[in-house]
Amino acid sequence: MKPTVLVIDDEKTFRIVAEEALSSEGFAVTTASNGQAGLTAWQREPCDLVILDRHLPDTDGIAVLEVMARESRERGLDTLIVIATAYADVSSAVQALKLGAFDYLSKPLQLPELVVTVRKALEAKRLRAQVRQLAGRAQAAMGDFLPGTSAAMGKVIGMVDKVAEATETTVLIQGESGTGKELIADLIVRNTPGRRDGPFVEVNCASLPENLLESELFGFERGAFTDAKAQKRGLFEEADGGTLFLDEVGEMPLATQAKLLKVLEEMSFRRLGGTRDLSVDVRVIAATNKELAEEVERGAFRLDLYHRLDVFHIRVPPLRDRREDILPLAEHFLARFAARMRKPAVRFAPDTEKLLTAYDYPGNVRELRNVVERAVILSSREEIGPDCIVLSGPTRAVSMTATPSFFSLDLDASGRPPDLEALERAYIARLLEFAGGNRTAVARLLGVSYPTVAKKIGDYGL
């Protein structure tokens, strides 16, 4: 989307010249001839930058500046304001800057000076937003993400590196709760040229009711519904030039799915209550802990949207399937929490390590992090013993030296080996157990289609 500029000035010639100069530089420009008209236009459709005359026929430009600054804070907007006037003086400049003006220029303005000032202001705005986003993302990444050394996670990181090169491609990240899907999405963004410096906007589709989710994604115009007192930009607009992360996309209502599909196909949409299409440049990354193919089968998810999202599929393995990562992750969290709490704990006792690696972690990495944090709180020694490890379920014996057998089948009563049908039935049953009953996962493990697996399971009565 083009950067938007509002020019509020009572001089018609200045408005025309400023609009022509800025429009030719690629900005979307609107104008107003007095303070009230300008304020109304801004309240209806906030812009990126306002060029505001200090002396207006109906009010003082400083008063308009005060209102815009206050409402920007209340509405979470980031509108920059440049004061322009023929009556420049030091006291007015200081007052305007204290109230939040970005700059203060004297008229008559030279057009090159005007364009440079606008570009400088918008670049400052972009950098300010980028610093906020990178600071938050870096803190999250340093605090929680450690890929581990397992082959399974090595494969995931390899896929991240490949899809990061495809800057427009939609990505679907699938995995159980707590496996780190959001961190994988962030890693994709941080490695994507042209996107890493753009906004990274995320929304949890399960946390918002249908009507609120639509207004969050697409925004709304003033008066679109009872409580729409002012226009609101949607998350697609906020993510323009960057990435929108749709977490728990499997929880999205069907009506919203249809609208999302249109945006993904055309990269344009209308705000709720709007009459014009808005175009954006957004890369969408979606995540889910559901098997969307199964959701399609039962009519809870649109097939066309599923295929549109599943252009590049990354499955994040559960922690129980990469046990070699448990101790490195646990030690990472131990160092983090011990430093934060100023505790002496610096290592796990050998029996504690065995206990940690013998647990299945239904909550995955998130649960492991909680277990370690709890242990640091309970421990008062440098070595954390098993007594400080509180688990929510039973552990199982895990061999640290031998690879356990995945599948075995006994001879029949006559001592003969099983036939091919019995072997296939037993193997599919074992795969179902391994995948926790997840048929789509079984299909992926076998390298066949979901309908093929579903038919086999039905034929064998599994």
Short mmCIF file of C-alpha atoms in Angstrom, two decimals:
data_model
loop_
_atom_site.label_atom_id
_atom_site.label_comp_id
_atom_site.label_asym_id
_atom_site.label_seq_id
_atom_site.Cartn_x
_atom_site.Cartn_y
_atom_site.Cartn_z
CA MET A 1 0.00 0.00 0.00
CA LYS A 2 1.13 3.53 -0.68
CA PRO A 3 2.12 5.71 2.31
CA THR A 4 -0.73 8.12 3.07
CA VAL A 5 -0.34 11.87 3.60
CA LEU A 6 -2.96 14.42 4.70
CA VAL A 7 -2.32 18.10 3.92
CA ILE A 8 -4.28 20.58 6.09
CA ASP A 9 -3.81 24.12 4.83
CA ASP A 10 -6.10 27.05 3.99
CA GLU A 11 -4.02 28.10 0.97
CA LYS A 12 -5.51 26.41 -2.08
CA THR A 13 -2.38 26.89 -4.17
CA PHE A 14 -0.20 25.21 -1.54
CA ARG A 15 -2.61 22.27 -1.27
CA ILE A 16 -2.63 21.72 -5.03
CA VAL A 17 1.13 22.02 -5.44
CA ALA A 18 1.85 19.81 -2.41
CA GLU A 19 -0.61 17.14 -3.60
CA GLU A 20 0.89 17.05 -7.09
CA ALA A 21 4.47 16.91 -5.81
CA LEU A 22 3.85 14.19 -3.26
CA SER A 23 1.57 12.13 -5.53
CA SER A 24 4.28 12.07 -8.18
CA GLU A 25 6.63 10.62 -5.55
CA GLY A 26 4.29 7.68 -4.91
CA PHE A 27 2.32 8.92 -1.89
CA ALA A 28 -1.48 8.75 -1.55
CA VAL A 29 -2.46 12.36 -0.73
CA THR A 30 -5.69 13.89 0.57
CA THR A 31 -6.24 17.54 1.48
CA ALA A 32 -8.41 19.67 3.76
CA SER A 33 -8.87 23.47 3.80
CA ASN A 34 -9.45 23.98 7.52
CA GLY A 35 -8.76 22.39 10.89
CA GLN A 36 -12.16 20.78 11.47
CA ALA A 37 -12.32 19.23 8.00
CA GLY A 38 -8.78 17.92 8.40
CA LEU A 39 -9.44 16.49 11.84
CA THR A 40 -12.64 14.81 10.64
CA ALA A 41 -10.83 13.30 7.64
CA TRP A 42 -8.04 11.98 9.88
CA GLN A 43 -10.48 10.54 12.45
CA ARG A 44 -12.38 8.80 9.66
CA GLU A 45 -9.25 7.42 7.98
CA PRO A 46 -5.96 7.85 9.87
CA CYS A 47 -2.92 8.40 7.69
CA ASP A 48 0.82 7.92 8.04
CA LEU A 49 1.75 11.62 7.97
CA VAL A 50 -0.05 14.96 8.41
CA ILE A 51 1.30 18.26 7.07
CA LEU A 52 -0.49 20.78 9.29
CA ASP A 53 -0.64 24.55 8.89
CA ARG A 54 0.06 26.46 12.12
CA HIS A 55 -2.56 29.17 11.38
CA LEU A 56 -5.92 27.93 10.10
CA PRO A 57 -9.09 29.98 9.50
CA ASP A 58 -11.21 28.12 12.06
CA THR A 59 -8.69 27.07 14.71
CA ASP A 60 -5.07 27.03 15.80
CA GLY A 61 -2.98 24.25 14.23
CA ILE A 62 -1.48 23.55 17.66
CA ALA A 63 -4.97 22.68 18.93
CA VAL A 64 -5.44 20.22 16.06
CA LEU A 65 -2.00 18.77 16.85
CA GLU A 66 -3.01 18.24 20.50
CA VAL A 67 -6.18 16.36 19.53
CA MET A 68 -4.39 14.16 16.99
CA ALA A 69 -1.57 13.36 19.41
CA ARG A 70 -4.02 12.41 22.17
CA GLU A 71 -6.26 10.29 19.95
CA SER A 72 -3.23 8.60 18.38
CA ARG A 73 -2.15 7.42 21.84
CA GLU A 74 -5.68 6.29 22.71
CA ARG A 75 -6.20 4.41 19.43
CA GLY A 76 -2.69 2.98 19.20
CA LEU A 77 -1.90 4.88 15.98
CA ASP A 78 1.48 6.09 14.79
CA THR A 79 0.68 9.23 12.79
CA LEU A 80 3.55 11.66 12.33
CA ILE A 81 2.77 15.40 12.15
CA VAL A 82 4.81 18.12 10.47
CA ILE A 83 3.87 21.72 11.27
CA ALA A 84 4.20 24.16 8.34
CA THR A 85 3.58 27.90 8.59
CA ALA A 86 4.67 31.28 7.36
CA TYR A 87 4.74 32.52 10.95
CA ALA A 88 7.57 30.43 12.29
CA ASP A 89 9.05 31.33 15.62
CA VAL A 90 11.14 29.49 18.19
CA SER A 91 8.46 29.33 20.89
CA SER A 92 5.88 27.84 18.50
CA ALA A 93 8.41 25.29 17.27
CA VAL A 94 9.28 24.21 20.81
CA GLN A 95 5.60 23.94 21.74
CA ALA A 96 4.78 21.85 18.67
CA LEU A 97 7.71 19.48 19.23
CA LYS A 98 6.80 19.05 22.91
CA LEU A 99 3.27 18.08 21.87
CA GLY A 100 4.64 15.38 19.58
CA ALA A 101 5.21 17.01 16.18
CA PHE A 102 7.90 15.27 14.15
CA ASP A 103 9.24 18.43 12.52
CA TYR A 104 8.55 22.14 12.04
CA LEU A 105 8.99 23.83 8.64
CA SER A 106 8.75 27.42 7.49
CA LYS A 107 6.74 28.54 4.46
CA PRO A 108 7.14 29.19 1.63
CA LEU A 109 8.36 25.62 1.30
CA GLN A 110 10.50 24.51 -1.59
CA LEU A 111 9.06 21.32 -3.10
CA PRO A 112 12.34 19.37 -2.83
CA GLU A 113 12.48 20.30 0.86
CA LEU A 114 8.87 19.16 1.34
CA VAL A 115 9.49 15.80 -0.34
CA VAL A 116 12.70 15.22 1.62
CA THR A 117 10.95 16.03 4.91
CA VAL A 118 8.07 13.65 4.14
CA ARG A 119 10.44 10.85 3.15
CA LYS A 120 12.56 11.41 6.25
CA ALA A 121 9.49 11.31 8.50
CA LEU A 122 8.11 8.11 6.97
CA GLU A 123 11.50 6.43 7.09
CA ALA A 124 11.78 7.34 10.77
CA LYS A 125 8.36 5.84 11.35
CA ARG A 126 9.33 2.63 9.54
CA LEU A 127 12.57 2.30 11.50
CA ARG A 128 10.81 2.97 14.79
CA ALA A 129 8.30 0.22 14.13
CA GLN A 130 11.06 -2.11 12.97
CA VAL A 131 13.09 -1.56 16.14
CA ARG A 132 10.06 -2.37 18.31
CA GLN A 133 9.32 -5.54 16.39
CA LEU A 134 12.90 -6.77 16.23
CA ALA A 135 13.43 -6.11 19.92
CA GLY A 136 10.38 -8.15 20.85
CA ARG A 137 11.18 -10.94 18.41
CA ALA A 138 14.83 -11.11 19.43
CA GLN A 139 13.89 -11.36 23.09
CA ALA A 140 11.42 -14.16 22.36
CA ALA A 141 13.91 -15.99 20.17
CA MET A 142 16.74 -15.76 22.68
CA GLY A 143 14.45 -16.78 25.51
CA ASP A 144 12.72 -19.81 24.03
CA PHE A 145 14.14 -21.06 20.75
CA LEU A 146 16.83 -23.69 20.64
CA PRO A 147 16.46 -26.05 17.68
CA GLY A 148 18.36 -28.95 19.22
CA THR A 149 20.67 -31.44 17.55
CA SER A 150 18.21 -34.14 16.49
CA ALA A 151 17.86 -35.19 12.87
CA ALA A 152 14.14 -34.41 13.05
CA MET A 153 14.73 -30.77 13.97
CA GLY A 154 17.62 -30.57 11.53
CA LYS A 155 15.13 -31.43 8.80
CA VAL A 156 12.76 -28.71 10.03
CA ILE A 157 15.52 -26.08 10.03
CA GLY A 158 16.52 -27.16 6.53
CA MET A 159 12.95 -26.62 5.34
CA VAL A 160 12.89 -23.21 7.04
CA ASP A 161 16.02 -22.19 5.15
CA LYS A 162 14.51 -23.26 1.83
CA VAL A 163 11.11 -21.58 2.22
CA ALA A 164 12.75 -18.38 3.51
CA GLU A 165 14.06 -17.90 -0.02
CA ALA A 166 10.50 -17.98 -1.42
CA THR A 167 9.34 -14.60 -0.14
CA GLU A 168 5.72 -14.85 -1.34
CA THR A 169 4.99 -18.50 -0.55
CA THR A 170 2.32 -19.31 2.01
CA VAL A 171 3.50 -21.68 4.76
CA LEU A 172 1.50 -24.06 6.96
CA ILE A 173 3.22 -25.13 10.18
CA GLN A 174 1.69 -28.14 11.88
CA GLY A 175 2.50 -29.56 15.27
CA GLU A 176 1.18 -30.32 18.72
CA SER A 177 0.69 -27.57 21.27
CA GLY A 178 3.95 -26.45 22.80
CA THR A 179 6.25 -27.60 19.98
CA GLY A 180 7.30 -24.06 19.06
CA LYS A 181 5.31 -23.32 15.90
CA GLU A 182 5.35 -19.56 16.54
CA LEU A 183 9.13 -19.61 16.93
CA ILE A 184 9.50 -21.51 13.66
CA ALA A 185 7.35 -18.83 11.98
CA ASP A 186 9.56 -16.12 13.46
CA LEU A 187 12.67 -17.96 12.24
CA ILE A 188 11.24 -18.04 8.71
CA VAL A 189 10.61 -14.29 8.83
CA ARG A 190 14.07 -13.47 10.20
CA ASN A 191 15.66 -15.41 7.33
CA THR A 192 13.47 -14.05 4.52
CA PRO A 193 15.06 -11.28 2.43
CA GLY A 194 12.73 -8.32 1.98
CA ARG A 195 10.40 -9.53 4.75
CA ARG A 196 12.72 -9.60 7.74
CA ASP A 197 12.66 -5.80 7.98
CA GLY A 198 8.90 -5.57 7.54
CA PRO A 199 6.17 -5.90 10.16
CA PHE A 200 5.50 -9.27 11.77
CA VAL A 201 1.86 -9.29 12.88
CA GLU A 202 0.30 -12.25 14.64
CA VAL A 203 -3.22 -13.20 15.68
CA ASN A 204 -4.55 -16.24 17.52
CA CYS A 205 -7.66 -17.32 15.62
CA ALA A 206 -8.92 -19.34 18.60
CA SER A 207 -8.89 -16.41 21.02
CA LEU A 208 -11.40 -14.20 19.20
CA PRO A 209 -15.11 -14.69 18.40
CA GLU A 210 -16.09 -14.70 14.71
CA ASN A 211 -17.28 -11.07 14.44
CA LEU A 212 -14.24 -9.74 16.30
CA LEU A 213 -11.81 -11.88 14.30
CA GLU A 214 -13.09 -10.42 11.03
CA SER A 215 -12.79 -6.85 12.25
CA GLU A 216 -9.27 -7.57 13.54
CA LEU A 217 -8.13 -9.08 10.24
CA PHE A 218 -9.77 -6.67 7.82
CA GLY A 219 -10.48 -3.56 9.90
CA PHE A 220 -13.67 -1.53 9.73
CA GLU A 221 -15.00 1.86 8.71
CA ARG A 222 -16.57 4.32 11.08
CA GLY A 223 -20.24 3.39 11.54
CA ALA A 224 -19.80 -0.17 10.21
CA PHE A 225 -21.52 -1.41 13.38
CA THR A 226 -22.84 0.03 16.62
CA ASP A 227 -19.52 0.41 18.44
CA ALA A 228 -17.50 1.49 15.38
CA LYS A 229 -16.92 5.06 16.53
CA ALA A 230 -13.83 5.51 14.36
CA GLN A 231 -12.14 3.76 11.46
CA LYS A 232 -9.73 0.94 12.37
CA ARG A 233 -7.00 -0.56 10.22
CA GLY A 234 -7.00 -4.36 10.09
CA LEU A 235 -4.07 -6.68 10.67
CA PHE A 236 -3.63 -7.22 6.93
CA GLU A 237 -3.01 -3.49 6.57
CA GLU A 238 -0.67 -3.48 9.57
CA ALA A 239 1.29 -6.37 8.03
CA ASP A 240 1.66 -4.72 4.61
CA GLY A 241 5.20 -5.29 3.35
CA GLY A 242 5.80 -7.99 5.95
CA THR A 243 4.24 -11.16 7.37
CA LEU A 244 0.91 -12.08 8.96
CA PHE A 245 1.03 -15.09 11.29
CA LEU A 246 -2.31 -16.86 11.76
CA ASP A 247 -1.94 -19.05 14.82
CA GLU A 248 -4.47 -21.85 15.42
CA VAL A 249 -5.92 -21.29 11.94
CA GLY A 250 -7.89 -24.52 12.29
CA GLU A 251 -10.19 -22.71 14.74
CA MET A 252 -11.19 -20.05 12.20
CA PRO A 253 -14.96 -19.93 11.50
CA LEU A 254 -16.08 -21.00 8.02
CA ALA A 255 -17.45 -17.54 7.12
CA THR A 256 -14.11 -15.94 7.90
CA GLN A 257 -12.31 -18.70 5.99
CA ALA A 258 -14.12 -17.65 2.79
CA LYS A 259 -12.96 -14.05 3.18
CA LEU A 260 -9.41 -15.12 4.00
CA LEU A 261 -9.30 -17.24 0.84
CA LYS A 262 -10.19 -14.20 -1.29
CA VAL A 263 -7.44 -12.12 0.30
CA LEU A 264 -4.85 -14.87 -0.22
CA GLU A 265 -5.78 -15.20 -3.89
CA GLU A 266 -6.07 -11.49 -4.75
CA MET A 267 -4.14 -9.71 -1.97
CA SER A 268 -6.99 -7.21 -1.73
CA PHE A 269 -9.95 -6.79 0.59
CA ARG A 270 -12.49 -4.33 1.95
CA ARG A 271 -12.78 -3.16 5.50
CA LEU A 272 -16.06 -4.02 7.22
CA GLY A 273 -18.52 -1.38 6.04
CA GLY A 274 -16.10 -0.25 3.33
CA THR A 275 -16.81 0.31 -0.37
CA ARG A 276 -13.31 0.29 -1.87
CA ASP A 277 -10.75 -2.46 -2.25
CA LEU A 278 -7.40 -2.13 -0.46
CA SER A 279 -4.35 -3.87 -1.90
CA VAL A 280 -1.57 -5.24 0.31
CA ASP A 281 1.70 -7.14 -0.01
CA VAL A 282 1.62 -9.70 2.80
CA ARG A 283 3.17 -13.12 3.24
CA VAL A 284 0.91 -15.41 5.31
CA ILE A 285 2.23 -18.09 7.64
CA ALA A 286 -0.40 -20.23 9.35
CA ALA A 287 -0.04 -22.70 12.21
CA THR A 288 -2.31 -25.35 13.66
CA ASN A 289 -2.27 -28.24 16.10
CA LYS A 290 -5.07 -29.92 14.15
CA GLU A 291 -4.96 -32.21 11.15
CA LEU A 292 -6.60 -29.90 8.62
CA ALA A 293 -7.18 -32.74 6.15
CA GLU A 294 -9.38 -34.39 8.77
CA GLU A 295 -11.10 -31.06 9.48
CA VAL A 296 -11.86 -30.84 5.76
CA GLU A 297 -13.29 -34.37 5.83
CA ARG A 298 -15.77 -33.45 8.56
CA GLY A 299 -16.71 -30.13 6.96
CA ALA A 300 -15.07 -27.86 9.53
CA PHE A 301 -12.44 -26.42 7.18
CA ARG A 302 -12.65 -25.36 3.54
CA LEU A 303 -10.80 -27.61 1.10
CA ASP A 304 -9.85 -24.69 -1.16
CA LEU A 305 -8.41 -22.71 1.76
CA TYR A 306 -6.54 -25.78 2.99
CA HIS A 307 -4.80 -26.14 -0.37
CA ARG A 308 -4.12 -22.40 -0.52
CA LEU A 309 -2.45 -22.47 2.91
CA ASP A 310 -0.65 -25.79 2.48
CA VAL A 311 1.67 -24.61 -0.31
CA PHE A 312 4.70 -25.40 1.84
CA HIS A 313 4.15 -27.73 4.79
CA ILE A 314 6.39 -27.90 7.86
CA ARG A 315 5.60 -30.45 10.54
CA VAL A 316 7.26 -29.75 13.90
CA PRO A 317 7.87 -33.07 15.69
CA PRO A 318 6.76 -33.55 19.29
CA LEU A 319 9.48 -33.64 21.93
CA ARG A 320 8.92 -37.35 22.65
CA ASP A 321 10.03 -38.11 19.07
CA ARG A 322 13.34 -36.26 19.48
CA ARG A 323 14.49 -37.27 22.93
CA GLU A 324 18.09 -36.36 22.17
CA ASP A 325 16.97 -32.72 22.32
CA ILE A 326 15.50 -32.95 25.83
CA LEU A 327 18.70 -32.44 27.83
CA PRO A 328 20.11 -29.61 25.67
CA LEU A 329 16.77 -27.81 25.95
CA ALA A 330 16.55 -28.48 29.69
CA GLU A 331 20.08 -27.12 30.22
CA HIS A 332 19.20 -24.05 28.16
CA PHE A 333 16.16 -23.36 30.34
CA LEU A 334 18.14 -24.13 33.51
CA ALA A 335 20.75 -21.48 32.71
CA ARG A 336 18.04 -18.98 31.82
CA PHE A 337 15.90 -19.41 34.95
CA ALA A 338 18.81 -19.79 37.36
CA ALA A 339 20.23 -16.47 36.15
CA ARG A 340 16.84 -14.78 36.31
CA MET A 341 16.14 -15.98 39.85
CA ARG A 342 19.78 -15.63 40.97
CA LYS A 343 19.81 -19.26 42.06
CA PRO A 344 22.97 -21.36 42.39
CA ALA A 345 21.56 -24.20 40.28
CA VAL A 346 24.02 -24.93 37.49
CA ARG A 347 23.50 -28.58 36.53
CA PHE A 348 21.21 -31.60 36.74
CA ALA A 349 22.13 -34.69 38.76
CA PRO A 350 22.61 -37.86 36.64
CA ASP A 351 19.40 -39.39 38.04
CA THR A 352 17.56 -36.17 37.19
CA GLU A 353 18.76 -36.37 33.60
CA LYS A 354 17.44 -39.94 33.34
CA LEU A 355 14.11 -38.83 34.77
CA LEU A 356 13.81 -35.92 32.35
CA THR A 357 14.58 -38.06 29.29
CA ALA A 358 12.15 -40.82 30.36
CA TYR A 359 9.09 -38.56 30.28
CA ASP A 360 6.87 -38.10 27.19
CA TYR A 361 6.01 -34.38 27.65
CA PRO A 362 2.45 -34.15 26.30
CA GLY A 363 2.89 -30.37 26.52
CA ASN A 364 6.17 -30.63 24.57
CA VAL A 365 8.84 -27.91 24.89
CA ARG A 366 6.48 -25.61 26.75
CA GLU A 367 5.95 -28.28 29.40
CA LEU A 368 9.69 -28.99 29.66
CA ARG A 369 10.31 -25.28 30.20
CA ASN A 370 7.73 -25.24 33.00
CA VAL A 371 9.23 -28.37 34.59
CA VAL A 372 12.70 -26.78 34.65
CA GLU A 373 11.43 -23.45 35.95
CA ARG A 374 9.61 -25.24 38.76
CA ALA A 375 12.75 -27.24 39.57
CA VAL A 376 14.87 -24.09 39.81
CA ILE A 377 12.32 -22.59 42.23
CA LEU A 378 12.32 -25.71 44.40
CA SER A 379 16.06 -26.30 44.41
CA SER A 380 18.49 -24.61 46.78
CA ARG A 381 21.56 -26.56 45.66
CA GLU A 382 23.93 -26.24 42.72
CA GLU A 383 22.87 -29.67 41.51
CA ILE A 384 19.17 -30.23 40.87
CA GLY A 385 18.06 -33.62 42.17
CA PRO A 386 15.09 -35.79 41.12
CA ASP A 387 13.14 -34.54 44.15
CA CYS A 388 12.80 -31.15 42.45
CA ILE A 389 11.32 -32.58 39.24
CA VAL A 390 7.51 -32.50 39.26
CA LEU A 391 5.95 -34.32 36.29
CA SER A 392 2.25 -34.57 35.44
CA GLY A 393 2.36 -38.16 34.24
CA PRO A 394 4.31 -41.43 34.40
CA THR A 395 7.77 -41.88 32.91
CA ARG A 396 8.91 -44.81 30.84
CA ALA A 397 12.21 -46.58 30.60
CA VAL A 398 14.29 -45.25 27.74
CA SER A 399 17.50 -46.94 26.65
CA MET A 400 20.28 -44.42 26.18
CA THR A 401 22.52 -46.90 24.36
CA ALA A 402 20.34 -49.19 22.23
CA THR A 403 17.75 -48.22 19.63
CA PRO A 404 14.34 -49.63 20.68
CA SER A 405 12.40 -51.80 18.24
CA PHE A 406 9.58 -49.96 16.46
CA PHE A 407 7.60 -52.93 15.22
CA SER A 408 7.59 -56.69 15.72
CA LEU A 409 5.19 -59.56 15.01
CA ASP A 410 5.21 -63.05 16.48
CA LEU A 411 4.86 -66.31 14.58
CA ASP A 412 1.33 -67.74 14.41
CA ALA A 413 0.14 -70.75 16.46
CA SER A 414 1.53 -73.20 13.92
CA GLY A 415 4.92 -71.52 13.94
CA ARG A 416 4.45 -69.94 10.53
CA PRO A 417 5.26 -66.27 9.81
CA PRO A 418 2.31 -63.94 9.32
CA ASP A 419 0.94 -63.40 5.81
CA LEU A 420 1.19 -60.03 4.03
CA GLU A 421 -2.32 -58.93 5.04
CA ALA A 422 -1.68 -59.64 8.73
CA LEU A 423 1.66 -57.88 8.49
CA GLU A 424 0.11 -54.79 6.87
CA ARG A 425 -2.72 -54.67 9.41
CA ALA A 426 -0.31 -54.91 12.36
CA TYR A 427 2.02 -52.31 10.88
CA ILE A 428 -0.76 -49.78 10.29
CA ALA A 429 -2.03 -50.42 13.81
CA ARG A 430 1.48 -49.70 15.16
CA LEU A 431 1.71 -46.52 13.10
CA LEU A 432 -1.66 -45.36 14.45
CA GLU A 433 -0.38 -45.93 17.97
CA PHE A 434 2.87 -44.10 17.16
CA ALA A 435 0.97 -41.12 15.67
CA GLY A 436 -1.51 -40.95 18.53
CA GLY A 437 -4.41 -41.95 16.27
CA ASN A 438 -3.61 -39.23 13.74
CA ARG A 439 -4.54 -40.64 10.34
CA THR A 440 -2.99 -37.82 8.34
CA ALA A 441 0.32 -38.39 10.12
CA VAL A 442 0.09 -42.10 9.26
CA ALA A 443 -0.48 -41.21 5.61
CA ARG A 444 2.60 -39.00 5.64
CA LEU A 445 4.70 -41.71 7.31
CA LEU A 446 3.60 -44.28 4.70
CA GLY A 447 3.98 -41.84 1.82
CA VAL A 448 0.43 -42.46 0.57
CA SER A 449 -2.74 -40.38 0.34
CA TYR A 450 -5.11 -39.81 3.25
CA PRO A 451 -8.04 -41.63 1.52
CA THR A 452 -5.82 -44.70 1.02
CA VAL A 453 -4.99 -44.84 4.72
CA ALA A 454 -8.61 -44.19 5.73
CA LYS A 455 -9.78 -47.10 3.54
CA LYS A 456 -7.11 -49.46 4.96
CA ILE A 457 -8.07 -48.55 8.51
CA GLY A 458 -11.73 -49.20 7.71
CA ASP A 459 -11.00 -52.47 5.93
CA TYR A 460 -8.96 -53.75 8.86
CA GLY A 461 -11.41 -52.47 11.48
CA LEU A 462 -8.74 -50.47 13.26
#
